[in-house]
Short mmCIF file of C-alpha atoms in Angstrom, two decimals:
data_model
loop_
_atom_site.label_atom_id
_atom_site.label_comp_id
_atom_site.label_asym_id
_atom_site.label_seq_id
_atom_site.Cartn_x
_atom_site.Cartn_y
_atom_site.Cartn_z
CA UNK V 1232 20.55 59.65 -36.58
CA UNK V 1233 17.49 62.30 -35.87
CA UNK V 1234 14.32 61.12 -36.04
CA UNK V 1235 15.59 57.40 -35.09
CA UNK V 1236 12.66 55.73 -32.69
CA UNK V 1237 15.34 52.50 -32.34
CA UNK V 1238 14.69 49.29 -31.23
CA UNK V 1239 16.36 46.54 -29.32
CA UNK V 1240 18.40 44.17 -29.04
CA UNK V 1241 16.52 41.19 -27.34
CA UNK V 1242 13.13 41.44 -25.67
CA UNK V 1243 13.39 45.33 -24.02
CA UNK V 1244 11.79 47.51 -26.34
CA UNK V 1245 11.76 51.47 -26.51
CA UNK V 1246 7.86 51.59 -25.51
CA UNK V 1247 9.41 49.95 -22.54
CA UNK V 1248 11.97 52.44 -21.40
CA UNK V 1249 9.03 55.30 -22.04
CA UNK V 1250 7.05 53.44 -19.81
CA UNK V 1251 9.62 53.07 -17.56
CA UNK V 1252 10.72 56.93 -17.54
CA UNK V 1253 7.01 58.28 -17.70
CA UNK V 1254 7.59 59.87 -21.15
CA UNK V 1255 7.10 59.01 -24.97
CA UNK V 1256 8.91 56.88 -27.11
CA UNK V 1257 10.00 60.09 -29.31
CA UNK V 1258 11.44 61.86 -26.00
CA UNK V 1259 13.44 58.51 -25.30
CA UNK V 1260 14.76 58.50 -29.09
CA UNK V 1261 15.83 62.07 -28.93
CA UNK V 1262 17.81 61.22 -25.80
CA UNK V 1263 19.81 57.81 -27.50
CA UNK V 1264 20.37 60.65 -30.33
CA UNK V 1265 21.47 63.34 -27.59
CA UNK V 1266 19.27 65.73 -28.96
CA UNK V 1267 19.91 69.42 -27.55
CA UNK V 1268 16.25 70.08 -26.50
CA UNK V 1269 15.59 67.62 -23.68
CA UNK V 1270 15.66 69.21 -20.23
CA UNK V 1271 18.38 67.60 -18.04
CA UNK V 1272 15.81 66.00 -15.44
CA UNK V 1273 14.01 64.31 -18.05
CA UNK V 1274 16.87 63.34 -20.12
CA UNK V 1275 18.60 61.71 -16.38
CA UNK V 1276 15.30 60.09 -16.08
CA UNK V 1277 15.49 58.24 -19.73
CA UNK V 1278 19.22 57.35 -18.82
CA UNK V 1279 18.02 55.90 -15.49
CA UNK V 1280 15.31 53.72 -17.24
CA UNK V 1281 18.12 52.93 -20.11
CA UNK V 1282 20.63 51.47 -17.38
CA UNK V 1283 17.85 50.21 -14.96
CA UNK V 1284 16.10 47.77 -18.35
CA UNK V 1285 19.24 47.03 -19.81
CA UNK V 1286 18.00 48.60 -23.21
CA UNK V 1287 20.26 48.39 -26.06
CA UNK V 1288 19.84 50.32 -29.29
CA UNK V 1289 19.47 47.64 -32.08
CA UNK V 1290 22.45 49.57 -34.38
CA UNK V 1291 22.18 46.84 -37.09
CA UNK V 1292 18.50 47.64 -37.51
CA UNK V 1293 18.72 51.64 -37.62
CA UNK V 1294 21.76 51.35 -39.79
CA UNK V 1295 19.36 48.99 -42.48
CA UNK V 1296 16.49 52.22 -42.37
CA UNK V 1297 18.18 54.96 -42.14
CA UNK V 1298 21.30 54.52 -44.82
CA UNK V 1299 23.43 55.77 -41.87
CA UNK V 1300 25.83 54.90 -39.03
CA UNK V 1301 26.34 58.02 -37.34
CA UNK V 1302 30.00 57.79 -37.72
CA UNK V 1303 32.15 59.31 -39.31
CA UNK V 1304 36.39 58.41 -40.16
CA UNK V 1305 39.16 60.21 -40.12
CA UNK V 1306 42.05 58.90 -41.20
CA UNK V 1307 45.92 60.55 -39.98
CA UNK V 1308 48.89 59.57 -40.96
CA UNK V 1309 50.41 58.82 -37.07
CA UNK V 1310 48.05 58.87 -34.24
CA UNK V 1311 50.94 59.47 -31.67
CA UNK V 1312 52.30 62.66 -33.00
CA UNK V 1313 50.79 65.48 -31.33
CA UNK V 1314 50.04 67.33 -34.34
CA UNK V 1315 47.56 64.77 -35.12
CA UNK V 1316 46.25 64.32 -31.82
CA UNK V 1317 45.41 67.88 -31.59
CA UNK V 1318 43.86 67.73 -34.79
CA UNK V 1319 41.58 64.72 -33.84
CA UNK V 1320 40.34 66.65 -30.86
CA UNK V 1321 39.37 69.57 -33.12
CA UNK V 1322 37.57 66.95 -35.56
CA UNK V 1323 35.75 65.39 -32.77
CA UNK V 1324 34.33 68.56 -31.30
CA UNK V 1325 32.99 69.52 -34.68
CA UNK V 1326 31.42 66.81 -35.43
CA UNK V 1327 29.70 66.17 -32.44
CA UNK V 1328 28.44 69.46 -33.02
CA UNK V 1329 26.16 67.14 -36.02
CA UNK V 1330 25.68 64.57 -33.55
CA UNK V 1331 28.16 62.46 -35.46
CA UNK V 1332 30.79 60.11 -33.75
CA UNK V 1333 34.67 59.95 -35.28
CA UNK V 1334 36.23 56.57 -36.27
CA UNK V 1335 39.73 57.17 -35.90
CA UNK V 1336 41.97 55.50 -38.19
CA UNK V 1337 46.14 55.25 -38.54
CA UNK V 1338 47.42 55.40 -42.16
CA UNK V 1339 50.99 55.04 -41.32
CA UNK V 1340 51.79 57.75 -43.75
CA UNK V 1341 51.47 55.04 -46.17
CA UNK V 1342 49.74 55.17 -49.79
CA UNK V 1343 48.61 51.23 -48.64
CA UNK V 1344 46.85 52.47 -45.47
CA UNK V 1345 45.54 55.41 -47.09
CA UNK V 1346 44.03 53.32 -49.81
CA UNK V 1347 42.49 50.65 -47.11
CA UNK V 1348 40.75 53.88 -45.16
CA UNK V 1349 39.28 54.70 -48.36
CA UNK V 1350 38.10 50.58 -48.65
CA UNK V 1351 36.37 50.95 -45.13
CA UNK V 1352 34.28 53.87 -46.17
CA UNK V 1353 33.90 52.64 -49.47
CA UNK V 1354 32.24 48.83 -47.33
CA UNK V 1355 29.66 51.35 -45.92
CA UNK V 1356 31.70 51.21 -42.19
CA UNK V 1357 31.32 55.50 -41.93
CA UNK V 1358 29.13 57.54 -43.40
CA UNK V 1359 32.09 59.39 -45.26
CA UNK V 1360 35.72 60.35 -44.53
CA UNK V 1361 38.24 62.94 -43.56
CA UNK V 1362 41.53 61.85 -45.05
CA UNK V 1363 44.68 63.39 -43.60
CA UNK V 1364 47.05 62.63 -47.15
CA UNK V 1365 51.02 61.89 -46.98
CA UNK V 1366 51.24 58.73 -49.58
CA UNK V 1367 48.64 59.45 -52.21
CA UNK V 1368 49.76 61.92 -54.94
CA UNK V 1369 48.18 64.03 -57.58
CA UNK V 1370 48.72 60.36 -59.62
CA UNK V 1371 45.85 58.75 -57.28
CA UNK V 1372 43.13 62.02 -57.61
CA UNK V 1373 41.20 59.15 -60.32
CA UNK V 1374 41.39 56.82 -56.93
CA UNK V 1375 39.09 59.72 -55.10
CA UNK V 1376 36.20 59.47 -57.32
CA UNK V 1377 34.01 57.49 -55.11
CA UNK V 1378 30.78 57.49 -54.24
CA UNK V 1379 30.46 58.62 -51.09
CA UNK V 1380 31.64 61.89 -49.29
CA UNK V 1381 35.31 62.22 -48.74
CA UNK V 1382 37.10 65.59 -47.66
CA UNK V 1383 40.67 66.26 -47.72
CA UNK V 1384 42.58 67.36 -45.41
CA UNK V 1385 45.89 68.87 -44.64
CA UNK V 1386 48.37 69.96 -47.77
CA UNK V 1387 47.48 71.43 -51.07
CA UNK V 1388 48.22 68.65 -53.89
CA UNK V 1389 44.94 67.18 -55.35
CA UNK V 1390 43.11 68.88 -57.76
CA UNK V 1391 39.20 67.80 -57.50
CA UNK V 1392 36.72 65.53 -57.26
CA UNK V 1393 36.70 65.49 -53.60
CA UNK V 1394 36.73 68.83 -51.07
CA UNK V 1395 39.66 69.94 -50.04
CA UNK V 1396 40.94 71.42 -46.48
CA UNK V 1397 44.16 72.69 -47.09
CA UNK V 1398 46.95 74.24 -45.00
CA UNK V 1399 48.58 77.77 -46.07
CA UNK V 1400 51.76 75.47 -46.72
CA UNK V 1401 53.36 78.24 -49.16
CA UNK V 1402 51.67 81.30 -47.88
CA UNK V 1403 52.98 80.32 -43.70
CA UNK V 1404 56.32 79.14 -44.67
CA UNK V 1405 57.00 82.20 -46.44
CA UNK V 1406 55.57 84.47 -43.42
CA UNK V 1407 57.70 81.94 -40.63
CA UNK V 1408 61.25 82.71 -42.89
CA UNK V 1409 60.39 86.66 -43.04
CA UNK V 1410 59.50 86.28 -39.33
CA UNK V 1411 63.05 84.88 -38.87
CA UNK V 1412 64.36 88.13 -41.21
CA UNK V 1413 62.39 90.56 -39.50
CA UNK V 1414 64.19 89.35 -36.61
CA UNK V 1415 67.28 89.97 -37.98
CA UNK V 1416 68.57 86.57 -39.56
CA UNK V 1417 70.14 86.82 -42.84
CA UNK V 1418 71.29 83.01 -43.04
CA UNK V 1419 68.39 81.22 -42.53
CA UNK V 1420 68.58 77.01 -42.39
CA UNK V 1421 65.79 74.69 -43.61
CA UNK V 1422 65.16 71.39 -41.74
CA UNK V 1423 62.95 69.92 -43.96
CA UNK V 1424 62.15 66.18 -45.78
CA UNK V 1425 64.31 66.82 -48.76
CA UNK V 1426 63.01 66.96 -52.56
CA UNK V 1427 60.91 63.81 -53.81
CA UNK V 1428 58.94 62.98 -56.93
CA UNK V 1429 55.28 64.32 -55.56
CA UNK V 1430 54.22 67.31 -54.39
CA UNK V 1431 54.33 67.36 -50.22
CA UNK V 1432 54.58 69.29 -46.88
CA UNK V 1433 58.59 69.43 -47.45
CA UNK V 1434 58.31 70.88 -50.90
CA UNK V 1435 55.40 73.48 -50.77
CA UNK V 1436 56.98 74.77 -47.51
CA UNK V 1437 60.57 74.84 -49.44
CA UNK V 1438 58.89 77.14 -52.05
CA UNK V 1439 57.19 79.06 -49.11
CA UNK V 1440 61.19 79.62 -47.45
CA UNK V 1441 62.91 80.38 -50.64
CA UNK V 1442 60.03 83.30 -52.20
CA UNK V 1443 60.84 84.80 -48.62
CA UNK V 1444 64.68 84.92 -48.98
CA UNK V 1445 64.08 86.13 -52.72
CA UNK V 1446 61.75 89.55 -51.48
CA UNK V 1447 64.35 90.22 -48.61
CA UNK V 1448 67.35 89.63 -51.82
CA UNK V 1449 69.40 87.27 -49.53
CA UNK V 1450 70.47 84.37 -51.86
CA UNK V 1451 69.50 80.91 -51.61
CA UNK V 1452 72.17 78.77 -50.11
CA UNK V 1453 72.51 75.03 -50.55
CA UNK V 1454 74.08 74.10 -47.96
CA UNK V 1455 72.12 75.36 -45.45
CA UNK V 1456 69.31 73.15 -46.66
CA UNK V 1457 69.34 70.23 -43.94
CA UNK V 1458 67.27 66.98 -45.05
CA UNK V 1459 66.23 64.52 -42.69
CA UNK V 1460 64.67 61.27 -43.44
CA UNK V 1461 61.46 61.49 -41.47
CA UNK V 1462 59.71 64.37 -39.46
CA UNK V 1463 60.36 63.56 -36.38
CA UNK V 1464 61.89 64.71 -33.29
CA UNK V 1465 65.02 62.16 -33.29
CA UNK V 1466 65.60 63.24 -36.98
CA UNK V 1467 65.12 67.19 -36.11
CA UNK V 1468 67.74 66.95 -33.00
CA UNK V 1469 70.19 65.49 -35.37
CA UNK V 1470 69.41 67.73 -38.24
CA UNK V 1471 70.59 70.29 -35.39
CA UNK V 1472 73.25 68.45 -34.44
CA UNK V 1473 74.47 68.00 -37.86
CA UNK V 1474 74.42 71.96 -39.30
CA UNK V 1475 75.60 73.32 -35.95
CA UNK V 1476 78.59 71.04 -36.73
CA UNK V 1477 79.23 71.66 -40.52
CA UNK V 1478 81.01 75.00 -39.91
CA UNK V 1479 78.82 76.39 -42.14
CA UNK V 1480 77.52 80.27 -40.48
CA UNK V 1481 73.57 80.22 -39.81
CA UNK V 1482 72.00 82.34 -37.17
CA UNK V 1483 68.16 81.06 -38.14
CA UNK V 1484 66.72 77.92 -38.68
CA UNK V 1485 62.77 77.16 -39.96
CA UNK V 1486 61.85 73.82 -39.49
CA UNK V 1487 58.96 72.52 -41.51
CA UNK V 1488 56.99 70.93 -38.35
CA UNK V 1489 57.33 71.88 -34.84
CA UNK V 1490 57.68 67.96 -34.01
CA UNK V 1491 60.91 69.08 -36.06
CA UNK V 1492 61.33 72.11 -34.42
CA UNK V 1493 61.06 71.20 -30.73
CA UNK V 1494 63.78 68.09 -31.98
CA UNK V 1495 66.38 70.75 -33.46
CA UNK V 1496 66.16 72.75 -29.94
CA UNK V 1497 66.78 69.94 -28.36
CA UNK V 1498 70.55 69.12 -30.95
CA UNK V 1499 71.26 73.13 -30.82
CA UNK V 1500 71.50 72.66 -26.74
CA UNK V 1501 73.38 69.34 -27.18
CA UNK V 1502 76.04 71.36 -29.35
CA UNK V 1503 76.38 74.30 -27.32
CA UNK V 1504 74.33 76.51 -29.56
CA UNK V 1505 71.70 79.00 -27.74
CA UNK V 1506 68.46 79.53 -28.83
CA UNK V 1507 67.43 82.53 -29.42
CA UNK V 1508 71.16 84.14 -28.56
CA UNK V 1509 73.08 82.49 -31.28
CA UNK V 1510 70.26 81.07 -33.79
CA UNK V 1511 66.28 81.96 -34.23
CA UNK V 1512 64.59 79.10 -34.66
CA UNK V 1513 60.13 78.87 -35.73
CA UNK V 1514 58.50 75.72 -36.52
CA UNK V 1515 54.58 75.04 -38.35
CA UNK V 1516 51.81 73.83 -36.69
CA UNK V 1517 51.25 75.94 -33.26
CA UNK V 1518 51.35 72.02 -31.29
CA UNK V 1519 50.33 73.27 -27.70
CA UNK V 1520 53.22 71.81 -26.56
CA UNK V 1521 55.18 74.31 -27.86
CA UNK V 1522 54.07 77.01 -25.78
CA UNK V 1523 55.53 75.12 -22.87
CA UNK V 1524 58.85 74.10 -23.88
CA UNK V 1525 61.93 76.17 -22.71
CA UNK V 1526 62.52 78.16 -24.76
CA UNK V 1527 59.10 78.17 -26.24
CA UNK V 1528 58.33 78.08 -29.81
CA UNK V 1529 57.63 80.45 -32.67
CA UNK V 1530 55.47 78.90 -34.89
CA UNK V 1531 53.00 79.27 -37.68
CA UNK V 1532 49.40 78.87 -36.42
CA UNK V 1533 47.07 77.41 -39.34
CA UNK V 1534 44.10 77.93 -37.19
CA UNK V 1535 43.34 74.17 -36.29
CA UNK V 1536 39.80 74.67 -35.14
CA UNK V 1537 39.16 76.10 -37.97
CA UNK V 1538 40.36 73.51 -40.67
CA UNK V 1539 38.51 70.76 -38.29
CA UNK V 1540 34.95 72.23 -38.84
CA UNK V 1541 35.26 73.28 -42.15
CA UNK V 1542 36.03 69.45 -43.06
CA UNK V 1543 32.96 68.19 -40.98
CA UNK V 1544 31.01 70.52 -42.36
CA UNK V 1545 31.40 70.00 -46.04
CA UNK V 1546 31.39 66.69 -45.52
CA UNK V 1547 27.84 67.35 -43.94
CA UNK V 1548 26.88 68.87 -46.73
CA UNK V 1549 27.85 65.78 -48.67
CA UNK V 1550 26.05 63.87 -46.83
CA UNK V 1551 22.72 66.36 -47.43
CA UNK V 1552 23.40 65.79 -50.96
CA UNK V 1553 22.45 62.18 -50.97
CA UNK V 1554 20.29 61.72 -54.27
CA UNK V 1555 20.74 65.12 -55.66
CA UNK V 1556 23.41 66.06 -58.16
CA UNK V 1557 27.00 66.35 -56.68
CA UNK V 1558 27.99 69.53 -56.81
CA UNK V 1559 31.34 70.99 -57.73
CA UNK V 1560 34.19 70.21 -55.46
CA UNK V 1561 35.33 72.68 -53.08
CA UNK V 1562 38.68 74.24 -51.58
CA UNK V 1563 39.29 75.84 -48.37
CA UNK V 1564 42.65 77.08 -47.92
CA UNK V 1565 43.35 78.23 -43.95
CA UNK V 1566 43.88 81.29 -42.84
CA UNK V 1567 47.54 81.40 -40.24
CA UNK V 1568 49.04 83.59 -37.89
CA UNK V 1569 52.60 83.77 -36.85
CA UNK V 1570 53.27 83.24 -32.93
CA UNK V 1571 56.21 84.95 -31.98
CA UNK V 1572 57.46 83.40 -28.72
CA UNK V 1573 61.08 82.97 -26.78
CA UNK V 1574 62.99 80.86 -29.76
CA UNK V 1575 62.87 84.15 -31.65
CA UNK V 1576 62.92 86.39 -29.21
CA UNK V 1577 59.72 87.00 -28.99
#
């Protein structure tokens, strides 16, 4: 978008709103393209003349010269799930840093509307595309190689041509189940999506829970491995529901989201069980919502803000790269934190 002069739609011109605010036509494009060095009187000036003329930037026409739309997508799984919506917020913030707008897209955590986010981009729609993954698999990496920029982001599975955000899926289970040992739990539940045939959030956070009963030596136990068939609350609450009632002894549980999490705290109170008094339970993620919930929850913090800029910003250097030889594909795995809080005693 910098650099755009614009036109318009219909007879008003962008000479005309210059005239109209006493300045040039180059202050007036740096305003449409919110550029950071217009002082605020002159910039509320432009606006004025903008609203007062009826001027309407001719986005057809600047799209044709420049190659560009000034948007980017991003592309989530659910947009309801706060997870995601916290994530979007991060995503917008960083890319408006560029002076780029976010198209916001729901995949259903399907391989189907994964593929058709990819299409969009692919029709020229964005400029490029942040794609949250749940349906495509390491089989679909040959789908990636498009071209135009696409990032990655959220678990560890692909394996090139396309960046890669990931989460510390292993590396933050692991730390959340020796959080729940340090704490004194030495039968530690997993509420978790179960095994499937690709690699996912459920699987690499399995391998994360079970390397951090092996360095503690407390044996894996089967039956305190609790699948559920989505990741939801509803399915966490009677994951809860279900262990508290199996007679099995647990005095921990790690649940593989906190949308999973703040679920099984809600079945543990529904059978009698007290959190932290009788079991410890941490969740992944660090929702903000978690931090007001009674009790609130220990979770794993994959720094969020973090993730979010690191995706807009290599796929702004993508974008750079327009003409020049692609470069290698790059992987950014986020750092975490563990936030101890009242479900663990903290």
């Amino acid at each position: 978008m910098r650099g755009f002069s614009g036109e318009a739609a219909g007879m008003v011109t962008i000479q005309d709103v210059a005239r109209a605010a006493g300045v040039s036509a180059m202050t007036v494009s740096h305003v449409i393209n919110d550029h950071p060095h217009v002082k605020t009187e002159t910039r509320a000036r432009v606006l004025q003349a903008i609203t007062d003329l009826d001027y309407r930037v001719n986005v057809a026409a600047r799209n044709l010269r420049t190659g560009r739309t000034g948007t980017i997508g991003l592309a989530v799984p659910e947009v309801d799930r706060p997870y995601y919506g916290q994530l979007a917020a991060e995503i917008i913030t960083a890319a408006a840093r560029h002076n780029l707008k976010v198209a916001i897209e729901q995949t259903g955590a399907s391989r189907e509307g994964e593929l058709d986010a990819l299409a969009l981009s692919r029709n020229r729609l964005y400029d490029g595309l942040i794609l949250s993954t749940v349906g495509l698999g390491p089989a679909d990496t040959d789908l990636l190689k498009v071209d135009y920029p696409v990032v990655i982001l959220g678990e560890r599975i692909f394996d090139g041509p396309v960046d890669h955000v990931a989460m510390p899926n292993v590396e933050g289970a692991r730390a959340a189940t020796a959080h729940l040992i340090e704490q004194g739990c030495r039968r530690v539940a997993l509420i978790d999506g179960g095994p499937g045939d690709e690699v996912d959030v459920s699987s690499l956070r399995f391998d994360g829970y079970r390397e951090a009963l092996e360095e503690a030596g407390i044996p894996l136990d089967s039956r305190l491995l609790v699948h559920i068939d989505g990741l939801t609350m509803e399915q966490g609450a009677a994951a809860a529901r279900r262990v508290s009632e199996s007679g099995v002894e647990f005095d921990g549980a790690f649940c593989v989201t906190d949308t999973v999490a703040m679920g099984a705290l809600r079945g543990f109170a529904d059978a009698g069980v007290r959190v932290p008094q009788d079991v410890k339970v941490i969740g992944f993620d660090n929702i903000a919502e978690g931090a007001y919930i009674v009790p609130s929850l220990s979770s794993i913090d994959p720094d969020h803000a973090l993730m979010a800029s690191t995706a807009v910003r290599f796929l702004v250097g993508r974008l750079a790269e327009k003409g020049k030889k692609r470069q290698v594909a790059r992987e950014f795995i986020s750092r975490f934190t563990v936030v101890a809080r009242e479900s663990t005693g903290g």
